[in-house]
C-alpha cells in the first residue's frame, strides 16, 4: 500500500461520514447468478440523513467552505437529488444555511413531497425550482443565486452539480486508500473489478486518481452510466481527474485508457424506472436483504448483472459493487413494485 499523500491530509476537511464503510460478501446473489465472488462496499451507510456517496465529497467541500469563511452553500440537482439532500444535511451539521436549486417539470413545486425532497424540507433547505434539467441550467441558476445572496450580504460557497469538483472528488481519493487498507488488513479480498454508478463523474474521477495513488492500479474501474452518453461523460471524468491531481500536486500518467463507461443501460432516461432495474432491485433485496435505489444503484446493479450473465467480464474472480447510496429516493418510486403507478 502506498503512503497516504500529505497534500491530501493537509486539505481542509470537515468530518461528516461514518468511515470506513463496511464491505460484505454477496454469496446468495453470486450463487443465483452462477457468477464470480461478489462483494459490496456500503457507502449507502455513510450517514448524513441516510447516507450515500456525496457524504465523502462533502467532507472536503464543507471543509473548504468553512476555510473560506462561507455562511451558506448553494448546490443543484433533480427533484429526487440525493446530492441536494446530503448537502442540506452537511450544511446544517456545519452551521451553514443550505440553498438548493432543484429541477421539476414546469419549474414549480412538485405535488408529491416524498423521498429526498421530503428530507430536504425537514432539513430546512431554501429551495428554488427550475424547469430545465441540464448541467448548464443548474450552473446558471447557481450563479444567479450566489449573486443574489452576495448582494444581500451573505458569503455563499458554491458546490457544483453532483459535488463534482477537484475538492469534491478528494472524497473518493481518500476512499481508495480506505479500500487499500481494507484489502491489506484482510477485511476484503482484492477485487479484479469495481463496478459503480456514474453520473456527474466525480466518484469515478476520485476512484481513478485514488486508485493510482493508493497502488490499486490493476483494478478495473467499471462505471455504469445512469444518464450520460460515454462520449459526453468521458471528458468530464478526465478533466476532473486532472484537476484533482493538480490540487494535490501529483503527476498523473495517461489515464484515458482507464476511463471505462458503459452507457447501454440508460433505458428511457434519467429516473425512468425500467424492467432491468426493477428486477435488479428485487433480486438484491430478496437474495441479500439489501436495498438499492431505482435511479442510480439499481441501474448500475442491473448493468453489472447483465455483464456477468453475458460473460462479458470473464475471466474475473472477484467483483466489488460499490453501493453509492440513494435509499431515500426509493420512497418516491412505487413503480419499482407496481409498474402501472409510474407518473
Ligand atoms: C450522485 C450519485 C451517484 C453518481 O455519482 P457521481 O459522482 O455524480 O458520478 C451514484 N449513486 C448515487 C446514489 C448518487 O446519489
GROMACS .gro file of C-alpha atoms and ligand atoms in nm:
model
  358
    1UNK     CA    1   0.000   0.000   0.000
    2UNK     CA    2   0.128   0.347  -0.089
    3UNK     CA    3   0.167   0.615   0.180
    4UNK     CA    4  -0.129   0.849   0.230
    5UNK     CA    5  -0.046   1.174   0.042
    6UNK     CA    6   0.043   1.455   0.282
    7UNK     CA    7  -0.116   1.705   0.038
    8UNK     CA    8  -0.447   1.523   0.083
    9UNK     CA    9  -0.409   1.519   0.461
   10UNK     CA   10  -0.348   1.896   0.455
   11UNK     CA   11  -0.669   1.988   0.269
   12UNK     CA   12  -0.949   2.135   0.480
   13UNK     CA   13  -1.189   1.854   0.572
   14UNK     CA   14  -1.497   1.855   0.791
   15UNK     CA   15  -1.591   1.516   0.942
   16UNK     CA   16  -1.940   1.412   0.828
   17UNK     CA   17  -1.934   1.047   0.718
   18UNK     CA   18  -1.921   0.720   0.910
   19UNK     CA   19  -1.596   0.572   0.781
   20UNK     CA   20  -1.466   0.322   0.691
   21UNK     CA   21  -1.780   0.181   0.534
   22UNK     CA   22  -1.820  -0.198   0.566
   23UNK     CA   23  -1.754  -0.450   0.289
   24UNK     CA   24  -1.975  -0.759   0.273
   25UNK     CA   25  -1.988  -1.072   0.063
   26UNK     CA   26  -2.292  -1.126  -0.159
   27UNK     CA   27  -2.280  -1.506  -0.166
   28UNK     CA   28  -2.651  -1.560  -0.227
   29UNK     CA   29  -2.663  -1.312  -0.512
   30UNK     CA   30  -2.347  -1.464  -0.656
   31UNK     CA   31  -2.496  -1.815  -0.638
   32UNK     CA   32  -2.820  -1.703  -0.801
   33UNK     CA   33  -2.619  -1.566  -1.094
   34UNK     CA   34  -2.377  -1.857  -1.110
   35UNK     CA   35  -2.128  -1.575  -1.100
   36UNK     CA   36  -1.790  -1.482  -0.957
   37UNK     CA   37  -1.735  -1.376  -0.596
   38UNK     CA   38  -1.933  -1.058  -0.534
   39UNK     CA   39  -1.853  -0.801  -0.267
   40UNK     CA   40  -2.043  -0.486  -0.179
   41UNK     CA   41  -1.898  -0.168  -0.028
   42UNK     CA   42  -2.166   0.000   0.177
   43UNK     CA   43  -2.138   0.371   0.100
   44UNK     CA   44  -2.515   0.375   0.141
   45UNK     CA   45  -2.423   0.365   0.512
   46UNK     CA   46  -2.209   0.681   0.528
   47UNK     CA   47  -2.471   0.857   0.740
   48UNK     CA   48  -2.572   1.218   0.677
   49UNK     CA   49  -2.952   1.198   0.658
   50UNK     CA   50  -2.949   0.835   0.530
   51UNK     CA   51  -2.613   0.805   0.355
   52UNK     CA   52  -2.465   0.792   0.008
   53UNK     CA   53  -2.153   0.883  -0.185
   54UNK     CA   54  -2.198   1.261  -0.152
   55UNK     CA   55  -2.108   1.241   0.219
   56UNK     CA   56  -1.746   1.165   0.124
   57UNK     CA   57  -1.728   1.455  -0.122
   58UNK     CA   58  -1.897   1.692   0.121
   59UNK     CA   59  -1.631   1.641   0.386
   60UNK     CA   60  -1.389   1.826   0.157
   61UNK     CA   61  -1.645   2.070   0.013
   62UNK     CA   62  -1.779   2.180   0.351
   63UNK     CA   63  -1.421   2.190   0.484
   64UNK     CA   64  -1.333   2.426   0.202
   65UNK     CA   65  -1.649   2.638   0.258
   66UNK     CA   66  -1.562   2.682   0.626
   67UNK     CA   67  -1.198   2.761   0.543
   68UNK     CA   68  -1.320   3.037   0.310
   69UNK     CA   69  -1.547   3.180   0.577
   70UNK     CA   70  -1.872   3.099   0.398
   71UNK     CA   71  -2.203   3.127   0.582
   72UNK     CA   72  -2.416   2.935   0.331
   73UNK     CA   73  -2.382   2.679   0.050
   74UNK     CA   74  -2.564   2.650  -0.282
   75UNK     CA   75  -2.599   2.343  -0.497
   76UNK     CA   76  -2.833   2.195  -0.756
   77UNK     CA   77  -2.994   1.870  -0.863
   78UNK     CA   78  -3.303   1.685  -0.978
   79UNK     CA   79  -3.629   1.663  -0.781
   80UNK     CA   80  -3.513   1.349  -0.600
   81UNK     CA   81  -3.147   1.455  -0.574
   82UNK     CA   82  -2.953   1.259  -0.314
   83UNK     CA   83  -2.675   1.513  -0.350
   84UNK     CA   84  -2.907   1.803  -0.261
   85UNK     CA   85  -3.042   1.619   0.045
   86UNK     CA   86  -2.693   1.529   0.169
   87UNK     CA   87  -2.568   1.882   0.104
   88UNK     CA   88  -2.855   2.023   0.310
   89UNK     CA   89  -2.770   1.785   0.597
   90UNK     CA   90  -2.396   1.859   0.572
   91UNK     CA   91  -2.459   2.234   0.575
   92UNK     CA   92  -2.677   2.202   0.884
   93UNK     CA   93  -2.416   1.984   1.058
   94UNK     CA   94  -2.158   2.259   0.996
   95UNK     CA   95  -2.384   2.552   1.089
   96UNK     CA   96  -2.428   2.678   0.730
   97UNK     CA   97  -2.754   2.769   0.552
   98UNK     CA   98  -2.838   2.532   0.262
   99UNK     CA   99  -2.973   2.671  -0.067
  100UNK     CA  100  -3.088   2.421  -0.328
  101UNK     CA  101  -3.167   2.470  -0.696
  102UNK     CA  102  -3.394   2.182  -0.791
  103UNK     CA  103  -3.546   2.072  -1.118
  104UNK     CA  104  -3.914   1.990  -1.154
  105UNK     CA  105  -4.126   1.982  -1.470
  106UNK     CA  106  -4.268   2.332  -1.520
  107UNK     CA  107  -4.018   2.477  -1.272
  108UNK     CA  108  -4.265   2.477  -0.985
  109UNK     CA  109  -4.301   2.282  -0.659
  110UNK     CA  110  -4.396   1.922  -0.745
  111UNK     CA  111  -4.718   1.790  -0.592
  112UNK     CA  112  -4.551   1.493  -0.417
  113UNK     CA  113  -4.347   1.578  -0.107
  114UNK     CA  114  -4.164   1.249  -0.062
  115UNK     CA  115  -3.825   1.076  -0.060
  116UNK     CA  116  -3.522   1.306  -0.075
  117UNK     CA  117  -3.739   1.611  -0.132
  118UNK     CA  118  -3.924   1.550   0.194
  119UNK     CA  119  -3.592   1.514   0.378
  120UNK     CA  120  -3.456   1.837   0.225
  121UNK     CA  121  -3.767   2.016   0.353
  122UNK     CA  122  -3.722   1.869   0.700
  123UNK     CA  123  -3.362   1.990   0.692
  124UNK     CA  124  -3.495   2.339   0.626
  125UNK     CA  125  -3.329   2.386   0.288
  126UNK     CA  126  -3.418   2.700   0.090
  127UNK     CA  127  -3.539   2.565  -0.243
  128UNK     CA  128  -3.558   2.740  -0.579
  129UNK     CA  129  -3.726   2.548  -0.862
  130UNK     CA  130  -3.608   2.544  -1.224
  131UNK     CA  131  -3.779   2.390  -1.525
  132UNK     CA  132  -3.476   2.268  -1.722
  133UNK     CA  133  -3.277   1.962  -1.624
  134UNK     CA  134  -2.928   2.024  -1.759
  135UNK     CA  135  -2.590   2.092  -1.605
  136UNK     CA  136  -2.582   2.432  -1.781
  137UNK     CA  137  -2.923   2.533  -1.646
  138UNK     CA  138  -2.821   2.425  -1.296
  139UNK     CA  139  -2.494   2.618  -1.307
  140UNK     CA  140  -2.665   2.930  -1.439
  141UNK     CA  141  -2.923   2.920  -1.159
  142UNK     CA  142  -2.646   2.859  -0.903
  143UNK     CA  143  -2.459   3.170  -1.030
  144UNK     CA  144  -2.776   3.379  -1.013
  145UNK     CA  145  -2.848   3.261  -0.657
  146UNK     CA  146  -2.488   3.326  -0.550
  147UNK     CA  147  -2.507   3.686  -0.679
  148UNK     CA  148  -2.840   3.740  -0.508
  149UNK     CA  149  -2.706   3.611  -0.174
  150UNK     CA  150  -2.382   3.809  -0.205
  151UNK     CA  151  -2.581   4.129  -0.271
  152UNK     CA  152  -2.780   4.055   0.044
  153UNK     CA  153  -2.457   4.045   0.246
  154UNK     CA  154  -2.407   3.666   0.261
  155UNK     CA  155  -2.092   3.468   0.180
  156UNK     CA  156  -2.207   3.174  -0.032
  157UNK     CA  157  -1.992   2.872  -0.120
  158UNK     CA  158  -2.089   2.714  -0.450
  159UNK     CA  159  -2.096   2.335  -0.469
  160UNK     CA  160  -2.126   2.229  -0.834
  161UNK     CA  161  -2.379   1.976  -0.962
  162UNK     CA  162  -2.312   1.638  -0.801
  163UNK     CA  163  -2.042   1.784  -0.577
  164UNK     CA  164  -1.803   1.707  -0.861
  165UNK     CA  165  -1.512   1.948  -0.836
  166UNK     CA  166  -1.141   1.896  -0.766
  167UNK     CA  167  -1.219   1.929  -0.392
  168UNK     CA  168  -1.526   1.706  -0.407
  169UNK     CA  169  -1.351   1.416  -0.577
  170UNK     CA  170  -1.099   1.402  -0.290
  171UNK     CA  171  -1.367   1.208  -0.103
  172UNK     CA  172  -1.311   0.918  -0.343
  173UNK     CA  173  -0.933   0.958  -0.350
  174UNK     CA  174  -0.949   0.906   0.025
  175UNK     CA  175  -1.197   0.620  -0.023
  176UNK     CA  176  -0.947   0.427  -0.237
  177UNK     CA  177  -0.690   0.447   0.043
  178UNK     CA  178  -0.964   0.319   0.274
  179UNK     CA  179  -1.023   0.027   0.037
  180UNK     CA  180  -0.649  -0.042   0.005
  181UNK     CA  181  -0.626  -0.067   0.382
  182UNK     CA  182  -0.928  -0.298   0.399
  183UNK     CA  183  -0.758  -0.522   0.143
  184UNK     CA  184  -0.427  -0.511   0.327
  185UNK     CA  185  -0.585  -0.595   0.662
  186UNK     CA  186  -0.790  -0.882   0.520
  187UNK     CA  187  -1.133  -0.718   0.551
  188UNK     CA  188  -1.178  -0.785   0.179
  189UNK     CA  189  -1.003  -0.981  -0.091
  190UNK     CA  190  -0.859  -0.766  -0.367
  191UNK     CA  191  -1.125  -0.732  -0.638
  192UNK     CA  192  -1.044  -0.757  -1.008
  193UNK     CA  193  -1.324  -0.516  -1.093
  194UNK     CA  194  -1.502  -0.235  -0.909
  195UNK     CA  195  -1.847  -0.162  -1.057
  196UNK     CA  196  -2.039   0.152  -0.966
  197UNK     CA  197  -2.295   0.403  -1.082
  198UNK     CA  198  -2.154   0.711  -1.261
  199UNK     CA  199  -2.333   1.035  -1.343
  200UNK     CA  200  -2.159   1.367  -1.278
  201UNK     CA  201  -1.825   1.184  -1.295
  202UNK     CA  202  -1.676   1.286  -0.961
  203UNK     CA  203  -1.688   0.946  -0.798
  204UNK     CA  204  -1.523   0.785  -1.099
  205UNK     CA  205  -1.256   1.058  -1.118
  206UNK     CA  206  -1.177   1.022  -0.748
  207UNK     CA  207  -1.153   0.644  -0.780
  208UNK     CA  208  -0.920   0.675  -1.079
  209UNK     CA  209  -0.687   0.919  -0.907
  210UNK     CA  210  -0.710   0.748  -0.568
  211UNK     CA  211  -0.664   0.402  -0.718
  212UNK     CA  212  -0.346   0.521  -0.887
  213UNK     CA  213  -0.210   0.690  -0.572
  214UNK     CA  214  -0.305   0.405  -0.339
  215UNK     CA  215  -0.138   0.138  -0.554
  216UNK     CA  216  -0.460  -0.022  -0.676
  217UNK     CA  217  -0.382   0.044  -1.045
  218UNK     CA  218  -0.455  -0.308  -1.158
  219UNK     CA  219  -0.820  -0.297  -1.054
  220UNK     CA  220  -1.056  -0.228  -1.342
  221UNK     CA  221  -1.295   0.061  -1.266
  222UNK     CA  222  -1.622  -0.006  -1.441
  223UNK     CA  223  -1.857   0.292  -1.442
  224UNK     CA  224  -2.218   0.228  -1.538
  225UNK     CA  225  -2.374   0.550  -1.663
  226UNK     CA  226  -2.724   0.630  -1.543
  227UNK     CA  227  -2.796   0.911  -1.788
  228UNK     CA  228  -2.498   1.039  -1.990
  229UNK     CA  229  -2.353   0.901  -2.312
  230UNK     CA  230  -2.000   0.768  -2.260
  231UNK     CA  231  -1.853   1.013  -2.514
  232UNK     CA  232  -2.008   1.305  -2.321
  233UNK     CA  233  -1.909   1.186  -1.975
  234UNK     CA  234  -1.556   1.073  -2.058
  235UNK     CA  235  -1.406   1.425  -2.100
  236UNK     CA  236  -1.569   1.533  -1.771
  237UNK     CA  237  -1.416   1.239  -1.583
  238UNK     CA  238  -1.078   1.306  -1.743
  239UNK     CA  239  -1.086   1.679  -1.662
  240UNK     CA  240  -1.190   1.616  -1.301
  241UNK     CA  241  -0.914   1.359  -1.255
  242UNK     CA  242  -0.656   1.606  -1.388
  243UNK     CA  243  -0.789   1.891  -1.171
  244UNK     CA  244  -0.771   1.661  -0.870
  245UNK     CA  245  -0.410   1.566  -0.949
  246UNK     CA  246  -0.326   1.936  -0.983
  247UNK     CA  247  -0.486   2.017  -0.649
  248UNK     CA  248  -0.267   1.750  -0.489
  249UNK     CA  249   0.038   1.848  -0.692
  250UNK     CA  250   0.096   1.495  -0.818
  251UNK     CA  251   0.196   1.366  -1.161
  252UNK     CA  252  -0.069   1.171  -1.345
  253UNK     CA  253   0.010   0.918  -1.619
  254UNK     CA  254  -0.214   0.894  -1.924
  255UNK     CA  255  -0.542   0.773  -1.780
  256UNK     CA  256  -0.760   0.791  -2.091
  257UNK     CA  257  -0.747   0.414  -2.141
  258UNK     CA  258  -0.862   0.357  -1.784
  259UNK     CA  259  -1.186   0.555  -1.812
  260UNK     CA  260  -1.441   0.279  -1.870
  261UNK     CA  261  -1.803   0.391  -1.905
  262UNK     CA  262  -2.090   0.163  -2.005
  263UNK     CA  263  -2.379   0.365  -2.144
  264UNK     CA  264  -2.609   0.090  -2.270
  265UNK     CA  265  -2.817   0.072  -1.952
  266UNK     CA  266  -2.967   0.422  -1.970
  267UNK     CA  267  -3.303   0.283  -2.087
  268UNK     CA  268  -3.571   0.551  -2.117
  269UNK     CA  269  -3.351   0.807  -1.940
  270UNK     CA  270  -3.279   0.960  -1.602
  271UNK     CA  271  -3.508   0.837  -1.324
  272UNK     CA  272  -3.735   0.644  -1.562
  273UNK     CA  273  -3.763   0.303  -1.397
  274UNK     CA  274  -3.732   0.017  -1.644
  275UNK     CA  275  -3.763  -0.359  -1.618
  276UNK     CA  276  -3.385  -0.421  -1.570
  277UNK     CA  277  -3.356  -0.202  -1.260
  278UNK     CA  278  -3.688  -0.327  -1.126
  279UNK     CA  279  -3.556  -0.687  -1.146
  280UNK     CA  280  -3.212  -0.600  -1.008
  281UNK     CA  281  -3.358  -0.415  -0.708
  282UNK     CA  282  -3.584  -0.708  -0.625
  283UNK     CA  283  -3.310  -0.966  -0.681
  284UNK     CA  284  -3.068  -0.800  -0.438
  285UNK     CA  285  -3.348  -0.741  -0.187
  286UNK     CA  286  -3.472  -1.100  -0.199
  287UNK     CA  287  -3.130  -1.271  -0.204
  288UNK     CA  288  -2.945  -1.046   0.041
  289UNK     CA  289  -3.193  -0.816   0.216
  290UNK     CA  290  -3.006  -0.511   0.082
  291UNK     CA  291  -3.173  -0.215  -0.088
  292UNK     CA  292  -3.058  -0.024  -0.396
  293UNK     CA  293  -3.236   0.274  -0.548
  294UNK     CA  294  -3.412   0.293  -0.886
  295UNK     CA  295  -3.218   0.592  -1.029
  296UNK     CA  296  -2.850   0.515  -0.963
  297UNK     CA  297  -2.752   0.199  -0.782
  298UNK     CA  298  -3.034  -0.020  -0.913
  299UNK     CA  299  -2.944   0.076  -1.268
  300UNK     CA  300  -2.575   0.010  -1.204
  301UNK     CA  301  -2.653  -0.327  -1.048
  302UNK     CA  302  -2.876  -0.417  -1.343
  303UNK     CA  303  -2.588  -0.335  -1.576
  304UNK     CA  304  -2.343  -0.540  -1.373
  305UNK     CA  305  -2.581  -0.839  -1.364
  306UNK     CA  306  -2.622  -0.817  -1.742
  307UNK     CA  307  -2.245  -0.808  -1.797
  308UNK     CA  308  -2.199  -1.110  -1.567
  309UNK     CA  309  -2.480  -1.308  -1.733
  310UNK     CA  310  -2.347  -1.241  -2.081
  311UNK     CA  311  -1.998  -1.341  -1.969
  312UNK     CA  312  -1.860  -1.006  -2.080
  313UNK     CA  313  -1.643  -0.962  -1.773
  314UNK     CA  314  -1.484  -1.306  -1.777
  315UNK     CA  315  -1.248  -1.418  -1.653
  316UNK     CA  316  -1.278  -1.241  -1.319
  317UNK     CA  317  -1.262  -1.393  -0.974
  318UNK     CA  318  -1.392  -1.109  -0.760
  319UNK     CA  319  -1.613  -0.809  -0.834
  320UNK     CA  320  -1.678  -0.532  -0.584
  321UNK     CA  321  -2.006  -0.349  -0.630
  322UNK     CA  322  -1.961  -0.004  -0.475
  323UNK     CA  323  -2.302   0.089  -0.336
  324UNK     CA  324  -2.320   0.468  -0.369
  325UNK     CA  325  -2.649   0.512  -0.182
  326UNK     CA  326  -2.981   0.657  -0.290
  327UNK     CA  327  -3.201   0.473  -0.040
  328UNK     CA  328  -3.411   0.780   0.040
  329UNK     CA  329  -3.523   0.804  -0.323
  330UNK     CA  330  -3.687   0.460  -0.313
  331UNK     CA  331  -3.994   0.601  -0.138
  332UNK     CA  332  -4.066   0.825  -0.437
  333UNK     CA  333  -4.075   0.531  -0.682
  334UNK     CA  334  -4.360   0.292  -0.606
  335UNK     CA  335  -4.331   0.180  -0.971
  336UNK     CA  336  -4.037  -0.037  -0.856
  337UNK     CA  337  -4.301  -0.289  -0.742
  338UNK     CA  338  -4.603  -0.157  -0.929
  339UNK     CA  339  -4.509  -0.055  -1.286
  340UNK     CA  340  -4.854   0.092  -1.356
  341UNK     CA  341  -4.800   0.356  -1.086
  342UNK     CA  342  -4.526   0.529  -1.290
  343UNK     CA  343  -4.600   0.900  -1.342
  344LIG     C1  344  -2.469   1.116  -0.723
  344LIG     C2  345  -2.488   0.970  -0.716
  344LIG     C3  346  -2.413   0.883  -0.797
  344LIG     C4  347  -2.320   0.930  -0.904
  344LIG     O1  348  -2.201   0.986  -0.854
  344LIG     P1  349  -2.124   1.092  -0.945
  344LIG     O2  350  -2.006   1.129  -0.863
  344LIG     O3  351  -2.218   1.206  -0.965
  344LIG     O4  352  -2.088   1.029  -1.073
  344LIG     C5  353  -2.431   0.747  -0.781
  344LIG     N1  354  -2.519   0.698  -0.692
  344LIG     C6  355  -2.594   0.778  -0.614
  344LIG     C7  356  -2.689   0.717  -0.520
  344LIG     C8  357  -2.581   0.918  -0.623
  344LIG     O5  358  -2.656   0.996  -0.546
   0.00000   0.00000   0.00000
